[in-house]
Coordinates of C-alpha atoms (C1' of nucleotides) in Angstrom, one line a residue:
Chain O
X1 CA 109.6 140.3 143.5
X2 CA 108.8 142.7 146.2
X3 CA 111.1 141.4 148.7
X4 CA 110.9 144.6 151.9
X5 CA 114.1 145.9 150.3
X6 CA 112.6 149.5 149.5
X7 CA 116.0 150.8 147.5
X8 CA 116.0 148.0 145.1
X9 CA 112.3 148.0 144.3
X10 CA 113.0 152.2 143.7
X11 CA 115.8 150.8 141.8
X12 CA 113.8 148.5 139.9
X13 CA 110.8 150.4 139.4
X14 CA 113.3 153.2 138.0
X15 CA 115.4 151.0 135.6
X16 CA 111.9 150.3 134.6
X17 CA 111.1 153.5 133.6
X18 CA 114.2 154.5 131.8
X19 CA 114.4 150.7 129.6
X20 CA 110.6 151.3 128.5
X21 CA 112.1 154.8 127.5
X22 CA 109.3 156.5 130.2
X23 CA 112.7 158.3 131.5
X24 CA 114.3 159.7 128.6
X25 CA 117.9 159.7 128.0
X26 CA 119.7 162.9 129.0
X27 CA 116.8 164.1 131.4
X28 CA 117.3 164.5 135.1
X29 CA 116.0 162.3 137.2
X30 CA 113.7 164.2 140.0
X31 CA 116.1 165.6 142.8
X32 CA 116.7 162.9 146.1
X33 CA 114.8 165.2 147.8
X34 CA 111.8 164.7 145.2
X35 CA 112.1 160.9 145.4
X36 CA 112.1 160.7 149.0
X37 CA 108.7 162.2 149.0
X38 CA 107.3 160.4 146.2
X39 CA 108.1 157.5 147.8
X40 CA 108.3 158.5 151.2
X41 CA 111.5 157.1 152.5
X42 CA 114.7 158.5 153.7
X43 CA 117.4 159.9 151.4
X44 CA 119.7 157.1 152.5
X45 CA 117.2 154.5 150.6
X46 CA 117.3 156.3 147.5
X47 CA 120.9 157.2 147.3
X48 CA 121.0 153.8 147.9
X49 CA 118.9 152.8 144.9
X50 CA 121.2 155.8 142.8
X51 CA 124.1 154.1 143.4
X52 CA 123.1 151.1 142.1
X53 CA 122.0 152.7 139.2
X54 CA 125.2 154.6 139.0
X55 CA 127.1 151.5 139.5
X56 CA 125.4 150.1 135.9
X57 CA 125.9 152.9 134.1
X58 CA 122.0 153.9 134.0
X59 CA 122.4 156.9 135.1
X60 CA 125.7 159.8 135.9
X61 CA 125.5 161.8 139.0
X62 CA 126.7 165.7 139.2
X63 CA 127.4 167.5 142.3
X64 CA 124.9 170.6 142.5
X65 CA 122.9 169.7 139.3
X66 CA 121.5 166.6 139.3
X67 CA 121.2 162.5 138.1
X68 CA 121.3 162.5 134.9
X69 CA 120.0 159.6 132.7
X70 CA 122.6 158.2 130.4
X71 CA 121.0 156.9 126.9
X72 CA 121.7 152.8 127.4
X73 CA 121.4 152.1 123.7
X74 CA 124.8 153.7 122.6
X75 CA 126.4 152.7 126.1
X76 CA 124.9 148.7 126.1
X77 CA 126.3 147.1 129.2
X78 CA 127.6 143.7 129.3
X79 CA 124.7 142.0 130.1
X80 CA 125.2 140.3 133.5
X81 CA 128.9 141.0 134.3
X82 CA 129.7 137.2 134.4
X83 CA 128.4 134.4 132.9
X84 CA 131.0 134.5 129.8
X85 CA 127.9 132.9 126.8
X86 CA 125.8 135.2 126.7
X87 CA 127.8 138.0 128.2
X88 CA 129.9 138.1 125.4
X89 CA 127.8 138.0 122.4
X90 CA 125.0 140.8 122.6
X91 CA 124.2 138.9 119.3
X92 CA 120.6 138.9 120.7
X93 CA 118.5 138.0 117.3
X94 CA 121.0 135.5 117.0
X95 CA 120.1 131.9 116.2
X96 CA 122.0 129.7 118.8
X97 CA 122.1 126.4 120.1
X98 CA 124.7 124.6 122.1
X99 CA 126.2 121.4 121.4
X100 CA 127.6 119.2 124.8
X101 CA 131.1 117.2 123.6
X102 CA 131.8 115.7 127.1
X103 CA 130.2 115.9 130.5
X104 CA 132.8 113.9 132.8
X105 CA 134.0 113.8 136.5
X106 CA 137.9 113.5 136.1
X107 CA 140.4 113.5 138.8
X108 CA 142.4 117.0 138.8
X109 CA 145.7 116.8 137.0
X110 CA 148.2 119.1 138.0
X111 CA 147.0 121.9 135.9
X112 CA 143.7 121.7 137.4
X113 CA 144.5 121.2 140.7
X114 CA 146.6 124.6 140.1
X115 CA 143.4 126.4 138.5
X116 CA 141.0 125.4 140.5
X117 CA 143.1 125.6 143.7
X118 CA 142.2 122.3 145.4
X119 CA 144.3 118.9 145.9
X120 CA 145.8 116.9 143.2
X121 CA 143.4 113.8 141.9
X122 CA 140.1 115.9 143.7
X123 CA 137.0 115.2 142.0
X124 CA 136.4 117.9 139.4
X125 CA 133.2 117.8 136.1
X126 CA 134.7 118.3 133.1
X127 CA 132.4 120.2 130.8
X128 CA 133.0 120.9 126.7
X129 CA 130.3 122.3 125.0
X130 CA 130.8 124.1 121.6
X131 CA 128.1 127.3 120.7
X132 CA 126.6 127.1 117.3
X133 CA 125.7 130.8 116.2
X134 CA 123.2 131.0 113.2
X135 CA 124.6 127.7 112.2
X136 CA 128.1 127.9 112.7
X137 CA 130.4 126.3 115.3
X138 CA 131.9 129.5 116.4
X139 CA 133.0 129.0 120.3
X140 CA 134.2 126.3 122.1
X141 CA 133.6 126.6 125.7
X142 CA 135.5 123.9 128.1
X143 CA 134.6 124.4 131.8
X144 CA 135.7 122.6 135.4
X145 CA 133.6 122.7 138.5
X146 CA 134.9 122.1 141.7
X147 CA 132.9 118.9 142.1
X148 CA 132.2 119.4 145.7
X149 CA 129.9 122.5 144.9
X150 CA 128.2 120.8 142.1
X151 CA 127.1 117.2 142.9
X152 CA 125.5 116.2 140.0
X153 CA 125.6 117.9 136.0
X154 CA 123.6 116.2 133.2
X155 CA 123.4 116.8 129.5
X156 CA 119.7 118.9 129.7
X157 CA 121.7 121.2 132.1
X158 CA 124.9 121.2 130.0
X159 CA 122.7 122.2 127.0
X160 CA 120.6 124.4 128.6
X161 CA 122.2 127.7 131.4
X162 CA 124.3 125.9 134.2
X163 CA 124.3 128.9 135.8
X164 CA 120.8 129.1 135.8
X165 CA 120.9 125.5 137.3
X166 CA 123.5 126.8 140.1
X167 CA 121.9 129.6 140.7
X168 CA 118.3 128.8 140.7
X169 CA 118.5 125.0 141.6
X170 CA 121.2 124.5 144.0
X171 CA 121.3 127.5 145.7
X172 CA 124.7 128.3 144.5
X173 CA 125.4 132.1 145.2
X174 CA 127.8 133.2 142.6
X175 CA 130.0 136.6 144.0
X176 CA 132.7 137.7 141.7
X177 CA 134.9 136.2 139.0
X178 CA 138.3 137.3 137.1
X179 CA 138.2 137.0 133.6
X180 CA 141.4 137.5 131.4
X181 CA 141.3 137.7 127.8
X182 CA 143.8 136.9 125.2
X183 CA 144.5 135.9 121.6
X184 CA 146.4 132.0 121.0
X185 CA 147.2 130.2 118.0
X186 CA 144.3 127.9 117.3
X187 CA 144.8 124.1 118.7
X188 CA 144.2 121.4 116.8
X189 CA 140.9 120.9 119.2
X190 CA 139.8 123.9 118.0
X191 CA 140.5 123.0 114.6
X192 CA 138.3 120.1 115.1
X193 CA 135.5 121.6 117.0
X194 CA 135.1 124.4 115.7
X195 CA 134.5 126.1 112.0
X196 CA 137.3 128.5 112.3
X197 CA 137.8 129.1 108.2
X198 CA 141.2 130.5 107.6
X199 CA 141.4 132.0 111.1
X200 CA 144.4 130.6 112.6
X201 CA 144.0 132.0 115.5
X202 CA 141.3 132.1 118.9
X203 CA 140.3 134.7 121.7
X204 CA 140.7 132.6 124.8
X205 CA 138.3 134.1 127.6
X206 CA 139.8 132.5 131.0
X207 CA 137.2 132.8 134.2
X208 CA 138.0 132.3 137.8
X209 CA 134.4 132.1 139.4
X210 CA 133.8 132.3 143.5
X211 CA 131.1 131.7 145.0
X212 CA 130.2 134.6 148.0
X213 CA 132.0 132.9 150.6
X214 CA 134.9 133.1 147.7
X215 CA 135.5 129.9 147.2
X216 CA 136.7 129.3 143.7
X217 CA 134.4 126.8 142.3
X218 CA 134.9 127.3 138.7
X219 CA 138.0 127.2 135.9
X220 CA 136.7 127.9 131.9
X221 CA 138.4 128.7 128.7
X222 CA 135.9 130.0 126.6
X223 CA 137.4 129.9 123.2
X224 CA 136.6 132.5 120.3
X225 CA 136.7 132.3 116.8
X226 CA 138.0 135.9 116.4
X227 CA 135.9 137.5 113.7
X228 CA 132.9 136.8 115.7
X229 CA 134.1 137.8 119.4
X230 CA 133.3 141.1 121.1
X231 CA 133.5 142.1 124.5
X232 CA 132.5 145.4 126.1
X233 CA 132.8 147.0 128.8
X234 CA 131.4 150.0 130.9
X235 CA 134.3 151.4 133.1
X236 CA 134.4 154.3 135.5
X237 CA 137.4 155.9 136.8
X238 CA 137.9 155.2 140.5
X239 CA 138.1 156.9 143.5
X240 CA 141.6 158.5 144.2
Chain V
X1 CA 146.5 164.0 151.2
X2 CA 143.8 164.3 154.1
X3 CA 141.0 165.9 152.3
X4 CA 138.7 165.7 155.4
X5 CA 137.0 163.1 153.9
X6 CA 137.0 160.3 156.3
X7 CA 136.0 157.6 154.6
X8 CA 138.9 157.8 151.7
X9 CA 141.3 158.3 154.9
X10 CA 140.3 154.6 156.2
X11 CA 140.2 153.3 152.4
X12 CA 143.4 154.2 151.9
X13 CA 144.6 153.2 155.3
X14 CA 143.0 149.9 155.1
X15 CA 144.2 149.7 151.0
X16 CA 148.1 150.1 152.0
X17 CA 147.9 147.5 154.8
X18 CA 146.2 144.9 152.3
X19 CA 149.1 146.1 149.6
X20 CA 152.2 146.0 152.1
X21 CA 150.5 142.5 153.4
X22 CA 150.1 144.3 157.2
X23 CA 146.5 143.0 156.6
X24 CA 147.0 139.4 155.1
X25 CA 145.3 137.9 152.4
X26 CA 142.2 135.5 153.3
X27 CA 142.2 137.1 156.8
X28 CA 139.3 138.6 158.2
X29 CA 139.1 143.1 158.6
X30 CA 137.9 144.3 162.3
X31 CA 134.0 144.1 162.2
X32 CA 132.5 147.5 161.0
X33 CA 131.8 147.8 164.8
X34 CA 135.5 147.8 165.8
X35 CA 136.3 149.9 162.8
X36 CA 133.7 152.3 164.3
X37 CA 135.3 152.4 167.6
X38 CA 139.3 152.5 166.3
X39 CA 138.5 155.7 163.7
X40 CA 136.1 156.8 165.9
X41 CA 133.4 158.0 163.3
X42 CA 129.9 156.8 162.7
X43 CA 129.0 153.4 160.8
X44 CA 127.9 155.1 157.4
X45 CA 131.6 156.2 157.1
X46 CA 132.7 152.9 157.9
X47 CA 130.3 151.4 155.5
X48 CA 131.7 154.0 153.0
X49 CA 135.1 153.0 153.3
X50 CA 134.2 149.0 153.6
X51 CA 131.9 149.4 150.1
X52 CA 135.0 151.2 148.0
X53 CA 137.5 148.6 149.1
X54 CA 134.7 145.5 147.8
X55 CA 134.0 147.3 144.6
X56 CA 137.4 147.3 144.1
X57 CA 138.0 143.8 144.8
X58 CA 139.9 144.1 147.7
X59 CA 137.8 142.5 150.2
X60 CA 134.4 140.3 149.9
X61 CA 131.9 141.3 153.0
X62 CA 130.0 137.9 153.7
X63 CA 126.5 138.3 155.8
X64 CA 126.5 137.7 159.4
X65 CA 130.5 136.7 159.2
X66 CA 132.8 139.7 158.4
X67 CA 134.6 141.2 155.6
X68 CA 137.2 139.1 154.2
X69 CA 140.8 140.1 152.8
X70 CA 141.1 138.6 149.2
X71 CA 144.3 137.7 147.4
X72 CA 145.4 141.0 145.4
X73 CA 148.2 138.9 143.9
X74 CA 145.7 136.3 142.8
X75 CA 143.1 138.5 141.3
X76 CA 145.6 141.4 140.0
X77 CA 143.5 144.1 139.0
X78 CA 143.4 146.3 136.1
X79 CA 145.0 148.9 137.4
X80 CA 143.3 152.1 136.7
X81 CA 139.8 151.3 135.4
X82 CA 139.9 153.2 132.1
X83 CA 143.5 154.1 130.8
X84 CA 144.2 152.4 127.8
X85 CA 147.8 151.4 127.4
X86 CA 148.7 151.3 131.1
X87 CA 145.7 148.8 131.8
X88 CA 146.0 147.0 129.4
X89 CA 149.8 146.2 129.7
X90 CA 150.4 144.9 132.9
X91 CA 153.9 144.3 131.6
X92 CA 155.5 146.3 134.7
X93 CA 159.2 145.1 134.3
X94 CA 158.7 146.2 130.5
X95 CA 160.9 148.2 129.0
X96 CA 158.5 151.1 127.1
X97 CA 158.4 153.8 124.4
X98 CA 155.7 155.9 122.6
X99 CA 156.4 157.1 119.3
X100 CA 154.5 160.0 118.2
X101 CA 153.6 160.2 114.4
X102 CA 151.4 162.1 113.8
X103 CA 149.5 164.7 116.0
X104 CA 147.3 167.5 114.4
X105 CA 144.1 169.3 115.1
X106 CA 141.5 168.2 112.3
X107 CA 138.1 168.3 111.1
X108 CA 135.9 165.9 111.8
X109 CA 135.3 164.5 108.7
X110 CA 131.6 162.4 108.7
X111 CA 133.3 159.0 110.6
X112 CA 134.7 161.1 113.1
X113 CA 131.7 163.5 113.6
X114 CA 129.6 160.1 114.0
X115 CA 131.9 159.0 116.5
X116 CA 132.5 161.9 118.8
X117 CA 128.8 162.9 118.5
X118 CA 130.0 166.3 117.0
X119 CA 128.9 168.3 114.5
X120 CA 130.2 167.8 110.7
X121 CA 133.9 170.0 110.2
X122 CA 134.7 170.5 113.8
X123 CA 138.1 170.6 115.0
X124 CA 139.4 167.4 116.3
X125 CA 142.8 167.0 117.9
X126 CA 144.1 163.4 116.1
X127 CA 147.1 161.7 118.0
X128 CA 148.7 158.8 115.8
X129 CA 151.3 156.8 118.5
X130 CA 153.1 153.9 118.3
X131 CA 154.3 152.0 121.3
X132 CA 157.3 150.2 122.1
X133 CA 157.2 147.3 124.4
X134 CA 161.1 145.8 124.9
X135 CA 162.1 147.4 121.5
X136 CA 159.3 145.7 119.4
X137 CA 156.8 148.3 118.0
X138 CA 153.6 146.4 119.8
X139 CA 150.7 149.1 119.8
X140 CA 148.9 151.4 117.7
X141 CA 147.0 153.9 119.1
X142 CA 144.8 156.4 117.2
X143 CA 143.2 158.9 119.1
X144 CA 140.7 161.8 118.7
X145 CA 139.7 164.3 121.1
X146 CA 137.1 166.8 121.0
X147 CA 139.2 170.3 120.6
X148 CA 136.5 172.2 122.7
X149 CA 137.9 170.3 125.6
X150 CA 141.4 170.2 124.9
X151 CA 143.1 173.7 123.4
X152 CA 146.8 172.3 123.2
X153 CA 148.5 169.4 122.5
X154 CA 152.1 168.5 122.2
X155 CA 154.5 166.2 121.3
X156 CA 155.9 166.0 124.6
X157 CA 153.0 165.6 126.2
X158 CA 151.6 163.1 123.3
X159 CA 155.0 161.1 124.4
X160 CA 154.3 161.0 128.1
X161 CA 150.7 160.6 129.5
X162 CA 147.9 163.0 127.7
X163 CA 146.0 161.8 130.3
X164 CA 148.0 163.0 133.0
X165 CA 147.7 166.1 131.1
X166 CA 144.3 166.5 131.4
X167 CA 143.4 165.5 134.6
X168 CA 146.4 167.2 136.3
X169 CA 146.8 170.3 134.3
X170 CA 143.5 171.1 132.9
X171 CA 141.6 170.0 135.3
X172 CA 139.2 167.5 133.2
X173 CA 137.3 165.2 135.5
X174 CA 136.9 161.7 133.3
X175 CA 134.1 160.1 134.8
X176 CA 133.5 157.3 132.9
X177 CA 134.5 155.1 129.4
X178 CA 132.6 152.5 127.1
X179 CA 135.1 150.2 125.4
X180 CA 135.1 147.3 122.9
X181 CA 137.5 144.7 122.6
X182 CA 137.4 143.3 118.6
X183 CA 139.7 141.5 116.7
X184 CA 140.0 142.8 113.3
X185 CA 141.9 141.8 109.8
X186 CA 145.4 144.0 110.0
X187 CA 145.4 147.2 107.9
X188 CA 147.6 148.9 105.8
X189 CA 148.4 150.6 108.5
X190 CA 148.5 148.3 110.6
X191 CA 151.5 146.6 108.8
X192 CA 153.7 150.0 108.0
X193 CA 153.7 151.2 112.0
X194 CA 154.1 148.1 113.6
X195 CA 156.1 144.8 114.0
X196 CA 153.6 142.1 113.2
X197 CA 155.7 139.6 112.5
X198 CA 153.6 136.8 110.7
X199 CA 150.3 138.2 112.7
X200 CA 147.5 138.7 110.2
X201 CA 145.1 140.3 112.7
X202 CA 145.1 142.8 115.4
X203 CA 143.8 143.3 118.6
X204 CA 140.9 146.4 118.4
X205 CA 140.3 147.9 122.0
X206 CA 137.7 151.1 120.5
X207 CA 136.7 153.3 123.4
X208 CA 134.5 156.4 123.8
X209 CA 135.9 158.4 127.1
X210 CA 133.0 160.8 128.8
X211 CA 133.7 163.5 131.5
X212 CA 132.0 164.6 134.6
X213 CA 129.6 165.9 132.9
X214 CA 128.9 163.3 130.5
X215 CA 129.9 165.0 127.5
X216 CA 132.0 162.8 124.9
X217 CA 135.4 164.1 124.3
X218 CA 137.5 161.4 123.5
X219 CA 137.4 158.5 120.6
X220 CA 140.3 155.9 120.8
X221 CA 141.3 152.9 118.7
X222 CA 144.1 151.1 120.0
X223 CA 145.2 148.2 118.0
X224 CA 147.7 145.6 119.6
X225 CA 149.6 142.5 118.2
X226 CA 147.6 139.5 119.1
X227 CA 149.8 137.8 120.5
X228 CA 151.2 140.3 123.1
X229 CA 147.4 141.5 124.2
X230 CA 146.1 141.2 127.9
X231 CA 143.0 142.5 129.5
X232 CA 141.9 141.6 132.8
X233 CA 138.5 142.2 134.3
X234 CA 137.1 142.1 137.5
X235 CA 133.4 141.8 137.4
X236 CA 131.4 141.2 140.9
X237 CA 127.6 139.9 139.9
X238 CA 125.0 142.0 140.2
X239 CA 122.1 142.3 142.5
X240 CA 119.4 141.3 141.1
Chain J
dA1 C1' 119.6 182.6 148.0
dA2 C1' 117.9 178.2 146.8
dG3 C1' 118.6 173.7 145.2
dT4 C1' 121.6 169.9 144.3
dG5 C1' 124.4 165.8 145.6
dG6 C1' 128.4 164.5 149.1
dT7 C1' 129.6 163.5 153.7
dC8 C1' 128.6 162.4 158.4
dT9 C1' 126.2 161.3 162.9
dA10 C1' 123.4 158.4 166.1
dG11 C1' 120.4 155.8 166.5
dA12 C1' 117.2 151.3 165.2
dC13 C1' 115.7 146.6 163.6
dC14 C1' 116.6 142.8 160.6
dA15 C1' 118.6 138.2 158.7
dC16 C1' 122.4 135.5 158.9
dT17 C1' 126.4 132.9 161.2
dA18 C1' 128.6 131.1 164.9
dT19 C1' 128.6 128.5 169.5
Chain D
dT1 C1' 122.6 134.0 172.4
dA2 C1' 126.0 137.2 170.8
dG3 C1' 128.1 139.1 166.9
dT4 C1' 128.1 140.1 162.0
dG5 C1' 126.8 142.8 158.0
dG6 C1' 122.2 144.7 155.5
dT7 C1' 118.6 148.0 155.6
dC8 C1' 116.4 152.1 157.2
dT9 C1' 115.3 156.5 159.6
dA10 C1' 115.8 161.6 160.7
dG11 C1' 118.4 164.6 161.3
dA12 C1' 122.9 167.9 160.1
dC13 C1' 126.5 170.6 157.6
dC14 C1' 129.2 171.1 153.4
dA15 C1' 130.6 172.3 148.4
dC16 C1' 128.9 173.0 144.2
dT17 C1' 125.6 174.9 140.6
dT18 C1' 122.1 178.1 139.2
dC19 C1' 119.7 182.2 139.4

DNA sequence: AAGTGGTCTAGACCACTAT
DNA sequence: TAGTGGTCTAGACCACTTC
């Protein structure tokens, strides 16, 4: 873990302190003063390590009183910020298991090319995989990779985290991603896929991944049956 | 403008270049040495500037090459961060009206006590408002603000922006907001103030709205026709 | 007046990318 | 090797809050 960077292992040890509920919520943190002498650093490292903890909504800083320490249970961040599964379903007790419908490489149609940003007829893995909640088909997740990112994607990945695969196993550095949501009248391939009930209609979750060089490198349509979907999100008001 | 703060000076310099396309997209800025140099100030209030524009999307800073201009068309931010029915309508070229039906101070009865984290029988300021988008009553939103904050409200200013009222004439500092994106069955409601057409369902965007410092002081629930909802997120990954 | 976080300076060394 | 952004230090002054 304990890679040289001082202000993340402060950050660390500090988001530490308030998850285990050692830092209480609505308590001050000690002053940046305090924490550059109990860990003996300068106060750039730990306003480093503030903001970050600023940034995720752990904490709320206030000129001439303090940090204060922002109670995570009624604020519960989006987990990671991007993978779209497990982001959007905090539905942690949950019994879930993912079922792979087609793990292709197809040659980018015109709609692809278009998402995906790269040449007509290029190389792309097509990946559908539908989310079983306690039982119940309840998303349907189709995905395209930029194939020259990703050589090679089997089933065990597919059914397992690809982003862990990516991430982890390929080295893939994942930066940012646009995500747009909206509500469409279920297709019949939703129909099919998934148990929608009477719903007749789906939240469509559309992602534009880049990798940090910002190459886009992934298209998905994560698609919701709506009594089940919930996104949420921890804003702050910017700058200016 | 220039409130002696540096930094904001060079974001905004740099932001209106990347927004009137002097600075093109997928370009690469000055190096933070050069930057340095050209506003002649120290590299902390260069890194300032550089860290404001990349949370906000506008540039990705890649290690050991330089920070990179990215496509504000492509990525098209929400605009303000925490606004409800601005930010979530990018519908610019829209033709828009809010309705105000209903707007009385209140008290809190145990739902809205629960909500706004205020005692039992405390005045509440409740905002009922329907908005038209292109003549088609679209939105409903139902707001409740904490009356210690906010002494007066009126119609006019329920019609234009309460927030603008806030911020610009009493001074409130919103800091940050929680929201929650649901879809829900419509209610009776629902069905009187708006135009659902054959929808069943609506749209739920529930948000709690905090101020500087981090008290509570505004519950919203604004419920949109599915089929004319939008939100766009831009979510960088985080370290770690 | 003392303490807080916000801004700023002028250095330094590092890891990474380019060539 | 030279240039880039990432991390870190040791100062300084400011505006704001608290007393």
């Amino acid at each position: 873990m304990d890679k040289n960077k001082k202000y993340l292992n402060i950050y660390s040890e500090l988001i530490n302190g308030i998850e285990n509920n050692k830092i209480k919520a609505n308590t001050k943190l000690p002053s940046e003063n305090e924490l550059m002498k109990k860990y003996n650093v300068s106060r750039a490292t730990i306003r480093n390590a503030l903001e970050l903890l600023e940034r995720n909504g752990y904490i709320q800083k206030i000129k001439g009183k303090g940090s204060f320490v922002l109670d995570i249970n009624k604020l519960k961040l989006p987990v990671s910020g991007l993978t779209s599964f497990k982001e959007l379903n905090s539905c942690m007790n949950a019994k879930v298991k993912t079922i792979v419908k087609e793990l292709d490489v197809v040659q980018a149609d015109d709609y692809l090319a278009n998402r995906l940003e790269i040449p007509y007829n290029q190389d792309v893995w097509k990946v559908i995989r539908v989310r079983e909640i306690n039982d119940k088909r309840i998303i349907l997740d189709k995905d395209y990779f930029n194939r020259k990112y990703v050589d090679l994607l089997t089933k065990e990945i597919c059914e397992n985290s690809i982003y862990e695969y990516l991430e982890n196993q390929l080295g893939l550095k994942i930066s940012f991603a646009k995500k747009e949501i909206t509500v469409k009248k279920a297709t019949q391939e939703d129909k099919e896929y998934l148990e929608l009930e009477d719903y007749e209609m789906v939240v469509v979750v559309r992602s534009y991944v880049y990798l940090e060089d910002i190459s886009l490198f992934q298209y998905g349509e994560s698609r919701h049956r709506p009594d089940k979907f919930k996104f949420v999100d921890f804003a702050r008001r910017n700058k200016m």
